[in-house]
PDB file of C-alpha atoms and ligand atoms in Angstrom:
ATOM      1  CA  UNK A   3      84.156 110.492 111.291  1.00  0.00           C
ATOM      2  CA  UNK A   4      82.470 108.420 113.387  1.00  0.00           C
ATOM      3  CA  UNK A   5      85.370 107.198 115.518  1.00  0.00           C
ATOM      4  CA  UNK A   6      88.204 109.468 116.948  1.00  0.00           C
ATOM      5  CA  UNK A   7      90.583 107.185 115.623  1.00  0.00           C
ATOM      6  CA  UNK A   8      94.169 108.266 117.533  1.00  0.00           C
ATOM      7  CA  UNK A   9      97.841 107.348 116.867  1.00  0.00           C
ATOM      8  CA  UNK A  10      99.231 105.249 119.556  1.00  0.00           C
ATOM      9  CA  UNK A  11     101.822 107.883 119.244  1.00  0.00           C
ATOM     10  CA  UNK A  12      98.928 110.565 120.380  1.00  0.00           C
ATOM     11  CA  UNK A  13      98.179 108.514 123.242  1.00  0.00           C
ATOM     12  CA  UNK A  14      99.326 108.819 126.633  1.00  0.00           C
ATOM     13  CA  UNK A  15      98.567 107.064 129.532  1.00  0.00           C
ATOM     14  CA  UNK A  16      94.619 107.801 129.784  1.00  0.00           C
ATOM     15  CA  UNK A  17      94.957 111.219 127.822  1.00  0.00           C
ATOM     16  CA  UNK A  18      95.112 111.899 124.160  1.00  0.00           C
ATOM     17  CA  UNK A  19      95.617 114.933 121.981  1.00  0.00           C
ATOM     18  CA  UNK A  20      95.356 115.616 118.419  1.00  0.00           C
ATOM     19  CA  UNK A  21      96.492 118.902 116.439  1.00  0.00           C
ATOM     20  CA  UNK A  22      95.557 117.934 112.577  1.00  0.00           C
ATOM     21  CA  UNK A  23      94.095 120.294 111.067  1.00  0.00           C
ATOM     22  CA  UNK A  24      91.681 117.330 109.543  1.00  0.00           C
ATOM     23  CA  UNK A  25      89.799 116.138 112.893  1.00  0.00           C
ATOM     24  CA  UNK A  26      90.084 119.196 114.287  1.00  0.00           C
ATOM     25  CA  UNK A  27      87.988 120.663 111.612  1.00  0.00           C
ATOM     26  CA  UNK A  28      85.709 118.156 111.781  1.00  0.00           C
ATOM     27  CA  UNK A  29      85.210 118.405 115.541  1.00  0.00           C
ATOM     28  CA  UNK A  30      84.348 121.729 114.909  1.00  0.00           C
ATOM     29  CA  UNK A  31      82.303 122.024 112.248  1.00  0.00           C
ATOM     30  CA  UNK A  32      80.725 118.716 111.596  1.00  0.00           C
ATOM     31  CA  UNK A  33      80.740 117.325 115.448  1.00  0.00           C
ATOM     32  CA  UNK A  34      80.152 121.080 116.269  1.00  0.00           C
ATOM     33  CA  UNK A  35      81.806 119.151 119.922  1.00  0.00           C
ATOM     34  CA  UNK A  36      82.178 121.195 122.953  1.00  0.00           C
ATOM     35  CA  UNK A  37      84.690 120.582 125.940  1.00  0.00           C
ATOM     36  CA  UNK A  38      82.820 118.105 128.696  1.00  0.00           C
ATOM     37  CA  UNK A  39      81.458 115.816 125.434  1.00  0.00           C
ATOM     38  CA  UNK A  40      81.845 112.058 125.188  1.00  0.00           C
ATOM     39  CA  UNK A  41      82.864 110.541 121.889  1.00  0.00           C
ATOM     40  CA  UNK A  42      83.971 107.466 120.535  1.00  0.00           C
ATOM     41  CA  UNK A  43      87.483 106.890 120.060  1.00  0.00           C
ATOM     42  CA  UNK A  44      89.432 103.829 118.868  1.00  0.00           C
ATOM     43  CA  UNK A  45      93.567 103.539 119.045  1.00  0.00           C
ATOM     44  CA  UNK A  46      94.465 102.205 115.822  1.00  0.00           C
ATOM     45  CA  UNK A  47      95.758  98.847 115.956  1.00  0.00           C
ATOM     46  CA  UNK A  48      94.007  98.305 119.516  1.00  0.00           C
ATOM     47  CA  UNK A  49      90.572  98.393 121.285  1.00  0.00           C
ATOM     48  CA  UNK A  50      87.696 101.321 121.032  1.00  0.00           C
ATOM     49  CA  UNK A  51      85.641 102.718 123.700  1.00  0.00           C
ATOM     50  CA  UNK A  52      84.576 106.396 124.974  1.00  0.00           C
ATOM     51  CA  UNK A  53      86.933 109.292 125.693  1.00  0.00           C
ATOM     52  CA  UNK A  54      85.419 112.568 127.374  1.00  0.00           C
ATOM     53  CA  UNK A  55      86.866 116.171 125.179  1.00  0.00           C
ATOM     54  CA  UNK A  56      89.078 118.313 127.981  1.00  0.00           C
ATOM     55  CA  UNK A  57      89.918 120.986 125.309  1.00  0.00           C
ATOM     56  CA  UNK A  58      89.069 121.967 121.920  1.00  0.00           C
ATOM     57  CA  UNK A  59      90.005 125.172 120.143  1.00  0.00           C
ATOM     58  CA  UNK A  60      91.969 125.738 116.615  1.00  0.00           C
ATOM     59  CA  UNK A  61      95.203 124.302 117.225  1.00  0.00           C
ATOM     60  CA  UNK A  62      94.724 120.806 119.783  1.00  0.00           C
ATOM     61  CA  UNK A  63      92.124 118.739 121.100  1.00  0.00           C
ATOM     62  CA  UNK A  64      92.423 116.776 124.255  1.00  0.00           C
ATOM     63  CA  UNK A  65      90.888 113.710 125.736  1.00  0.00           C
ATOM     64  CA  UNK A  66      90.480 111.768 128.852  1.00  0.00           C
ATOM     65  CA  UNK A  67      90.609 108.069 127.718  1.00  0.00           C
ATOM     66  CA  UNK A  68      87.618 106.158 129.639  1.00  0.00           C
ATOM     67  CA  UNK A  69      88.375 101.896 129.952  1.00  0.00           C
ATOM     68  CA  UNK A  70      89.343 101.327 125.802  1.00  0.00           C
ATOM     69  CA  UNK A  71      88.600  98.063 125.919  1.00  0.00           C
ATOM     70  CA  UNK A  72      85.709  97.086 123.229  1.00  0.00           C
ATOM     71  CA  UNK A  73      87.079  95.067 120.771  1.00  0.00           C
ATOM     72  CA  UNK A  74      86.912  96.320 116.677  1.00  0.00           C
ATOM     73  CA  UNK A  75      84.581  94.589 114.905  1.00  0.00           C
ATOM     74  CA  UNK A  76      85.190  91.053 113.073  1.00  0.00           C
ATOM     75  CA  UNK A  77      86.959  91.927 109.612  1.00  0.00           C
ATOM     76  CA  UNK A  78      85.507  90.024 106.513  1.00  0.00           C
ATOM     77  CA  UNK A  79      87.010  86.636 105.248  1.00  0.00           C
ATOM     78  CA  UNK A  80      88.300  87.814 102.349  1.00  0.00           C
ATOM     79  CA  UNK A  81      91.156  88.995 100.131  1.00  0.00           C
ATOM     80  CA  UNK A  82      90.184  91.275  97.612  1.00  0.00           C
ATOM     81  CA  UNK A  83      92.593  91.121  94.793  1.00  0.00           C
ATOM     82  CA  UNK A  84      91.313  94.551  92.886  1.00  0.00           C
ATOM     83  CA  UNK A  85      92.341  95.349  89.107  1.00  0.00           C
ATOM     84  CA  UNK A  86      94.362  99.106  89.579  1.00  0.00           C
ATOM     85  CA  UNK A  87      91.070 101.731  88.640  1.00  0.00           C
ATOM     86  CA  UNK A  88      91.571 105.336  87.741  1.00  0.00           C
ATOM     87  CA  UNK A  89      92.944 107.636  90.643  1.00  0.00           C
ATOM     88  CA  UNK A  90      89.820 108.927  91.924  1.00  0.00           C
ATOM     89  CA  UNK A  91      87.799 105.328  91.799  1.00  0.00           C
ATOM     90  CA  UNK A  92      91.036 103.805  93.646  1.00  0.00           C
ATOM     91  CA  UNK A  93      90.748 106.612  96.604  1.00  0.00           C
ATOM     92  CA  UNK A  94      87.146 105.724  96.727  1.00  0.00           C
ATOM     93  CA  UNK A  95      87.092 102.015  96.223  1.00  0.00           C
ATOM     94  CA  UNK A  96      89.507 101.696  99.139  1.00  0.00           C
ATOM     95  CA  UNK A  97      87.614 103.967 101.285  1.00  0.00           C
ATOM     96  CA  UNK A  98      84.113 101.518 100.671  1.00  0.00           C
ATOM     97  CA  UNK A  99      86.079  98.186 101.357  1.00  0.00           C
ATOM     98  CA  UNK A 100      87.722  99.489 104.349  1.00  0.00           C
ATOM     99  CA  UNK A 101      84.544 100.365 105.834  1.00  0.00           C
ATOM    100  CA  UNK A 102      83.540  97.320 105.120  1.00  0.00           C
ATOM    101  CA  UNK A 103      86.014  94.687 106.851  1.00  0.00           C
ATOM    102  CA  UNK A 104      88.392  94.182 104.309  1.00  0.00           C
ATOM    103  CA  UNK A 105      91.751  93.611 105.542  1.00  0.00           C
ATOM    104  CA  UNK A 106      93.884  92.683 102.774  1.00  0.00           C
ATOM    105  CA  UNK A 107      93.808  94.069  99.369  1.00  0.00           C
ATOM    106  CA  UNK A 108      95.906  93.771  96.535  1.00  0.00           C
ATOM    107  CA  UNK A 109      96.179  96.250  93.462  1.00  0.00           C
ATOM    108  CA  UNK A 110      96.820  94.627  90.212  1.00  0.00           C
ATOM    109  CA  UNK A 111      97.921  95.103  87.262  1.00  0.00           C
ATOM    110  CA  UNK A 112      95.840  94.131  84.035  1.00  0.00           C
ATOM    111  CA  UNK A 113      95.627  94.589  80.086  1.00  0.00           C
ATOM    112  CA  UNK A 114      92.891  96.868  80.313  1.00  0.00           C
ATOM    113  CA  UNK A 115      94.836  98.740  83.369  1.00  0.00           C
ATOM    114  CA  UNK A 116      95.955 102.494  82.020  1.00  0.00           C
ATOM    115  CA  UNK A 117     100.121 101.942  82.750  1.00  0.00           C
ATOM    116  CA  UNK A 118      99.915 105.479  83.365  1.00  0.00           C
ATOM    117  CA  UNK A 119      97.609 104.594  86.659  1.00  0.00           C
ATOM    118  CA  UNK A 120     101.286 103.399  88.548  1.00  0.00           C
ATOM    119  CA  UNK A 121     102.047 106.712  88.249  1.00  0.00           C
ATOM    120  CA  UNK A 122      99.245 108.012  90.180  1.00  0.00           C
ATOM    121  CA  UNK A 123     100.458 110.398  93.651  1.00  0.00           C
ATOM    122  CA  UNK A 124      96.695 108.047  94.839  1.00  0.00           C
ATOM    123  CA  UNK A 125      99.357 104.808  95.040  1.00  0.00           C
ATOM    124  CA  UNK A 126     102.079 106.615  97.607  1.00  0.00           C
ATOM    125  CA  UNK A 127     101.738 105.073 101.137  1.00  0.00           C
ATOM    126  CA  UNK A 128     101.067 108.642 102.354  1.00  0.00           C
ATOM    127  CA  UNK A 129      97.492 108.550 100.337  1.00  0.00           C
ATOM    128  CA  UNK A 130      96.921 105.091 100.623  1.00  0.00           C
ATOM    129  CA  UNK A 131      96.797 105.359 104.161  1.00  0.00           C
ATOM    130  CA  UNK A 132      94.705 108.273 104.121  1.00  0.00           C
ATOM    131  CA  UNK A 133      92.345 106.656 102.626  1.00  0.00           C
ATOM    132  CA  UNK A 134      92.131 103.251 104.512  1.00  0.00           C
ATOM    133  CA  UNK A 135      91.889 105.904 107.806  1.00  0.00           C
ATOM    134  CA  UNK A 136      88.916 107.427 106.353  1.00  0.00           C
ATOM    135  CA  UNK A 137      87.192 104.182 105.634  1.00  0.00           C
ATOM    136  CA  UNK A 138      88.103 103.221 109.496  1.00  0.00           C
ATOM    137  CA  UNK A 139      86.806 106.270 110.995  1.00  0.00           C
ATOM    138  CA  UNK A 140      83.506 105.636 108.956  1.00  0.00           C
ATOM    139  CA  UNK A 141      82.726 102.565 110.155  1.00  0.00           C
ATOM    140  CA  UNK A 142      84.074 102.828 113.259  1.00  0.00           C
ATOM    141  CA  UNK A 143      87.497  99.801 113.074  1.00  0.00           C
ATOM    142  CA  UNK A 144      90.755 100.200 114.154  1.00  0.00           C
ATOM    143  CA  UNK A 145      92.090  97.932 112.121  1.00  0.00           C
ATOM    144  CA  UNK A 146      94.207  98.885 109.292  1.00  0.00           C
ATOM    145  CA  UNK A 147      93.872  97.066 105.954  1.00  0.00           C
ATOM    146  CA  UNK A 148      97.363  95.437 104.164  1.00  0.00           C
ATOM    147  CA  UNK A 149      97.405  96.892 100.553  1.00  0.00           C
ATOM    148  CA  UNK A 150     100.102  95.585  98.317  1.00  0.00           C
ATOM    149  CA  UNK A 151     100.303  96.345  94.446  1.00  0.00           C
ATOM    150  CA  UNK A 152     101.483  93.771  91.894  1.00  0.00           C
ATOM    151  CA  UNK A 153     102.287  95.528  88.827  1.00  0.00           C
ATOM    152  CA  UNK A 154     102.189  91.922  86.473  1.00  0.00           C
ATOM    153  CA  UNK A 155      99.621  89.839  85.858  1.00  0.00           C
ATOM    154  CA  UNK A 156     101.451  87.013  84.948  1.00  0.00           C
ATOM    155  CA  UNK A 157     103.861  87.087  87.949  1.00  0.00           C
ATOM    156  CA  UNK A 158     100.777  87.674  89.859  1.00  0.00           C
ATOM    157  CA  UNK A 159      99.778  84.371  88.146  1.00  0.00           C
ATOM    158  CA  UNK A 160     102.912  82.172  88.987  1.00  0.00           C
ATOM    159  CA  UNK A 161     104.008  83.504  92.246  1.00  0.00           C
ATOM    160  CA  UNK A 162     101.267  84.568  94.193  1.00  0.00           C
ATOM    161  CA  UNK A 163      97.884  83.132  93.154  1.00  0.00           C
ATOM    162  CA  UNK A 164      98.615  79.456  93.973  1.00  0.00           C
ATOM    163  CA  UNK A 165      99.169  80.199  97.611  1.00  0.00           C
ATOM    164  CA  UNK A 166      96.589  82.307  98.170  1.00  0.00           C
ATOM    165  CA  UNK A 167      94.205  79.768  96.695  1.00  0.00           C
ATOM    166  CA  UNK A 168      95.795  76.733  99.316  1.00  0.00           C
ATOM    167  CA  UNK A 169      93.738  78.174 102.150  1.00  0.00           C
ATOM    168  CA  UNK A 170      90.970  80.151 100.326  1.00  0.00           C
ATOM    169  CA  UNK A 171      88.081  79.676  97.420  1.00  0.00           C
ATOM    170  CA  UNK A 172      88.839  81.802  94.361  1.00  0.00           C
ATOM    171  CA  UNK A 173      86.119  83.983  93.456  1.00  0.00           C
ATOM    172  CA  UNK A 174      86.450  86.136  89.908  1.00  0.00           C
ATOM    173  CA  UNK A 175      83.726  88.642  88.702  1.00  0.00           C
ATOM    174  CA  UNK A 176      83.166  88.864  85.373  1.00  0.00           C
ATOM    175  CA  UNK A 177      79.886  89.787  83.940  1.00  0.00           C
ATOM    176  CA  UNK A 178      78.680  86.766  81.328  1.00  0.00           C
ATOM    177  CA  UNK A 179      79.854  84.305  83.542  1.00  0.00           C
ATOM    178  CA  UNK A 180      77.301  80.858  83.509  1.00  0.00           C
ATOM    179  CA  UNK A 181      77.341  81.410  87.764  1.00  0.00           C
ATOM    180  CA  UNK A 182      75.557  83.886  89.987  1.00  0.00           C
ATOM    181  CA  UNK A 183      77.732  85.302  92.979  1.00  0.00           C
ATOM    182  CA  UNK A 184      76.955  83.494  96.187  1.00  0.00           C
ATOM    183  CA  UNK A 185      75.619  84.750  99.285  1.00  0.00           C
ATOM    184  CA  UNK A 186      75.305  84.791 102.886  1.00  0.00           C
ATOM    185  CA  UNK A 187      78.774  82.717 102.811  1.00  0.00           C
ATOM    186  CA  UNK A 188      81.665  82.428 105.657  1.00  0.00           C
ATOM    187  CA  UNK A 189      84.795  81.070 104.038  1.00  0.00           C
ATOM    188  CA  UNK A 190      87.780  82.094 103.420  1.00  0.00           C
ATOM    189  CA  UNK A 191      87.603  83.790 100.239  1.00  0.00           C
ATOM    190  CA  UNK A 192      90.148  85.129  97.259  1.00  0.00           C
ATOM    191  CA  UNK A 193      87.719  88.012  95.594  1.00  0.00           C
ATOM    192  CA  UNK A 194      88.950  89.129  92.118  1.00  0.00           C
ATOM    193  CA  UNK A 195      87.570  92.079  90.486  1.00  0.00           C
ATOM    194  CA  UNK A 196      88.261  93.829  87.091  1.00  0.00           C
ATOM    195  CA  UNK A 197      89.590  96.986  85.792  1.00  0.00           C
ATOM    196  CA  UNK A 198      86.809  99.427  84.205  1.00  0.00           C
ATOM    197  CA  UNK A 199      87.343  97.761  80.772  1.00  0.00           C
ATOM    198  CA  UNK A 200      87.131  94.831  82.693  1.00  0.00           C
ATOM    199  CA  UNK A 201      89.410  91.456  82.546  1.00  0.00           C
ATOM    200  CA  UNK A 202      90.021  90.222  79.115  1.00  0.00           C
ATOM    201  CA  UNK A 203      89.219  86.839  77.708  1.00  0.00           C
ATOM    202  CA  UNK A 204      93.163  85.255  78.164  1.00  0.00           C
ATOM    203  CA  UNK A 205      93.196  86.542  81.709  1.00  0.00           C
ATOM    204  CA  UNK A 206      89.339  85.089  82.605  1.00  0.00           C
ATOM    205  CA  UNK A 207      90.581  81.568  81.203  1.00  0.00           C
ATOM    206  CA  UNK A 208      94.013  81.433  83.167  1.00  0.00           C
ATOM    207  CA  UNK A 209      92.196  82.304  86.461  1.00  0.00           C
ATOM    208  CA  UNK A 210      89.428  79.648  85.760  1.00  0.00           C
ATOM    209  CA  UNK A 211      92.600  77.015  84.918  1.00  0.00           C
ATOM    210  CA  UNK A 212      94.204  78.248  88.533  1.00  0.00           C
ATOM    211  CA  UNK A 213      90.779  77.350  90.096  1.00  0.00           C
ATOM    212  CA  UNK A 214      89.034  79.835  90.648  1.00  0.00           C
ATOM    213  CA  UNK A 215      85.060  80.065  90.131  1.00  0.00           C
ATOM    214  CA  UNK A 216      83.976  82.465  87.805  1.00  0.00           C
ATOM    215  CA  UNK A 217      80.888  84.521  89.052  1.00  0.00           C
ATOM    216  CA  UNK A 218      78.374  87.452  87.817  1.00  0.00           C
ATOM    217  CA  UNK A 219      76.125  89.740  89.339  1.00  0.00           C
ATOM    218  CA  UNK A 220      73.284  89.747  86.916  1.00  0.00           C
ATOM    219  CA  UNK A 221      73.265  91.791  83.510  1.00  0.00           C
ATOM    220  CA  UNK A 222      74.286  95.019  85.151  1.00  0.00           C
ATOM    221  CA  UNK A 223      77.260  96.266  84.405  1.00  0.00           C
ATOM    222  CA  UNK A 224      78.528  97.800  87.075  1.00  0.00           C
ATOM    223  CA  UNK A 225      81.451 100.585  88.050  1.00  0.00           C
ATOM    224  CA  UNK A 226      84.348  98.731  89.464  1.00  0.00           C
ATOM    225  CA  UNK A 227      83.266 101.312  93.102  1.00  0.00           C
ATOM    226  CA  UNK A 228      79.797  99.456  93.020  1.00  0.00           C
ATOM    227  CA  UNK A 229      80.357  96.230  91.806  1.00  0.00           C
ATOM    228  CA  UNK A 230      82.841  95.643  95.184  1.00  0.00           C
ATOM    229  CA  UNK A 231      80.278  97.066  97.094  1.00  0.00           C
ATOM    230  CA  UNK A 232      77.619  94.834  96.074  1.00  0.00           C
ATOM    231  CA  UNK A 233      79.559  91.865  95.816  1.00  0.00           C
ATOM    232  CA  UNK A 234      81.038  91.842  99.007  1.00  0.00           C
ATOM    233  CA  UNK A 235      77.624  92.836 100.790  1.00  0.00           C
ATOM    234  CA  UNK A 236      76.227  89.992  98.740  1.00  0.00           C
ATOM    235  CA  UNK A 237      78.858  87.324  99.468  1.00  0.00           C
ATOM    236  CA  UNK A 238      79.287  87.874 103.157  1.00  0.00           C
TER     237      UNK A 238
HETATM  238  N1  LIG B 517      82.935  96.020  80.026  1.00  0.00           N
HETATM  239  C1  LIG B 517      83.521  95.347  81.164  1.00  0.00           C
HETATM  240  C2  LIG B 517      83.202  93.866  81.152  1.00  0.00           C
HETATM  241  O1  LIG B 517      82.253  93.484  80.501  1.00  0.00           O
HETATM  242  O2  LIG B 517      83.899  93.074  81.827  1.00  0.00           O
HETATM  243  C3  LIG B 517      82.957  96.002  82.421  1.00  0.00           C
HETATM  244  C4  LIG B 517      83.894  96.032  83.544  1.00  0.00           C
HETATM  245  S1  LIG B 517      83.173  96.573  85.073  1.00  0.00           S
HETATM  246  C5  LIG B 517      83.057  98.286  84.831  1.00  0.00           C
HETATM  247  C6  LIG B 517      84.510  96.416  86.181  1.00  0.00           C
HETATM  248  C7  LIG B 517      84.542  95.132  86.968  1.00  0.00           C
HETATM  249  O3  LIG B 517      83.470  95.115  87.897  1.00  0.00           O
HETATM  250  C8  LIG B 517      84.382  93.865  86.149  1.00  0.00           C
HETATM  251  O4  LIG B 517      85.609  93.437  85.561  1.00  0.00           O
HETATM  252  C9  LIG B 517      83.864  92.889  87.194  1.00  0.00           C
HETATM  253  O5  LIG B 517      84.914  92.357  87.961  1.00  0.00           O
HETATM  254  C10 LIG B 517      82.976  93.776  88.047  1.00  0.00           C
HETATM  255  N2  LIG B 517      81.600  93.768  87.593  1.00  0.00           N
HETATM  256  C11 LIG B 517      80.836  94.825  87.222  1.00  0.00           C
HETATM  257  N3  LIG B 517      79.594  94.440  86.902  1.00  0.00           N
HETATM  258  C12 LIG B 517      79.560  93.094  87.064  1.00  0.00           C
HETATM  259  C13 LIG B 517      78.541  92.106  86.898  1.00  0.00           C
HETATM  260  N4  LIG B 517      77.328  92.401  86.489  1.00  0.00           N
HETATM  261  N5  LIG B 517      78.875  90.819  87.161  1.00  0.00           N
HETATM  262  C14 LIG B 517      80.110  90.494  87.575  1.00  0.00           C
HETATM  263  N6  LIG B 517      81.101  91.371  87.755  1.00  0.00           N
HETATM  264  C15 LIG B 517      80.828  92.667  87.510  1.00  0.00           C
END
């Protein structure tokens, strides 16, 4: 945690307070803060900047807000359009890309997606968010990521992909592909990565036919946690 990040519902005026259990913890035992400290805090939604502890014991901690005015930092150009992984990788994979500037993910479903995955307690909005928190108190944003899920890949297809790909170069990773995955690039970008058994042959071709540009990362196969990592590090 290494941004306070508050609730604008914890904030008042130039004071906060917090009474999760969560952050409280970790100001205790990972912060090991004591009353009189300055930390960094962020309102989510809003600007970051440095907030002085008043009070800290088991049950509440309280701040005095200093000027919040330092902007988050710039969010990525791209929409990562991510193939639904098992629970655990989802909780994790979200966590990375959050931390790293993504603002708009979608989950999709694929053939080689486990059906039983849409089941998962990981997808309710409740852990979802927990998750994209974590990732923003880790890097230090404010700004929360849009997730959607689209549970069909052709409707996927039909209704969503061509708009997406007006304003936006389609990117798919798919190990075997003839092209390496750029770098060091700035535009607008539609990012599409596979489940763990990764996108099947039908599902490669109608994405190239849409337009997008189908891309590897060398002859690594990576897990679907890594491979976003890497490719996004390597793209922007
Ligand atoms: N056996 C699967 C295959 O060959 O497609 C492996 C899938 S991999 C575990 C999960 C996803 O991560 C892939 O669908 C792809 O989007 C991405 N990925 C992993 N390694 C990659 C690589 N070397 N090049 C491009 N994409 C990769």
């Amino acid at each position: 945690m290494n941004l306070i990040l508050l609730d604008p519902s914890e904030v008042d005026g130039h004071h906060a307070r917090i009474t999760d259990a969560r952050r409280l913890t970790h100001l205790h035992e990972v912060h090991r803060a004591n009353e009189g400290d300055r930390l960094t805090v962020g309102i989510q939604g809003g600007a970051m900047g440095k907030a002085t502890l008043t009070e800290l014991n088991k049950t509440q901690a309280l701040f005095a807000l200093e000027d919040i005015n330092e902007p988050p930092p710039p969010a990525l150009p791209v929409h990562l359009v991510l193939a639904l992984p098992r629970p655990r990788m989802l909780a994790r994979t979200l966590e990375h890309v959050t931390a790293l500037g993504v603002k708009e993910i979608t989950l999709l479903h694929t053939k080689r997606v486990e059906k039983s995955y849409w089941q998962s307690p990981e997808l309710r909005p409740e852990k979802i968010h927990q998750h994209l928190i974590l990732g923003l108190e880790q890097a230090r944003d404010t700004q929360l990521p849009n997730v959607t899920l689209c549970k069909g890949f052709r409707p996927f297809m039909e209704e969503q992909l061509p708009a997406l790909l007006t304003e936006r170069r389609g990117l798919v990773a798919h190990p075997g592909m003839e092209n390496a995955c750029p770098r060091g690039i700035d535009e607008p970008t539609l990012l599409l990565v596979g489940p763990e058994g990764g996108f099947i042959p039908w599902e490669v071709e109608q994405l190239l036919a849409a337009g997008c540009e189908g891309m590897h990362l060398g002859p690594r196969i990576l897990r679907v946690e890594t491979a976003v990592t890497a490719l996004l590090s390597r793209l922007f």
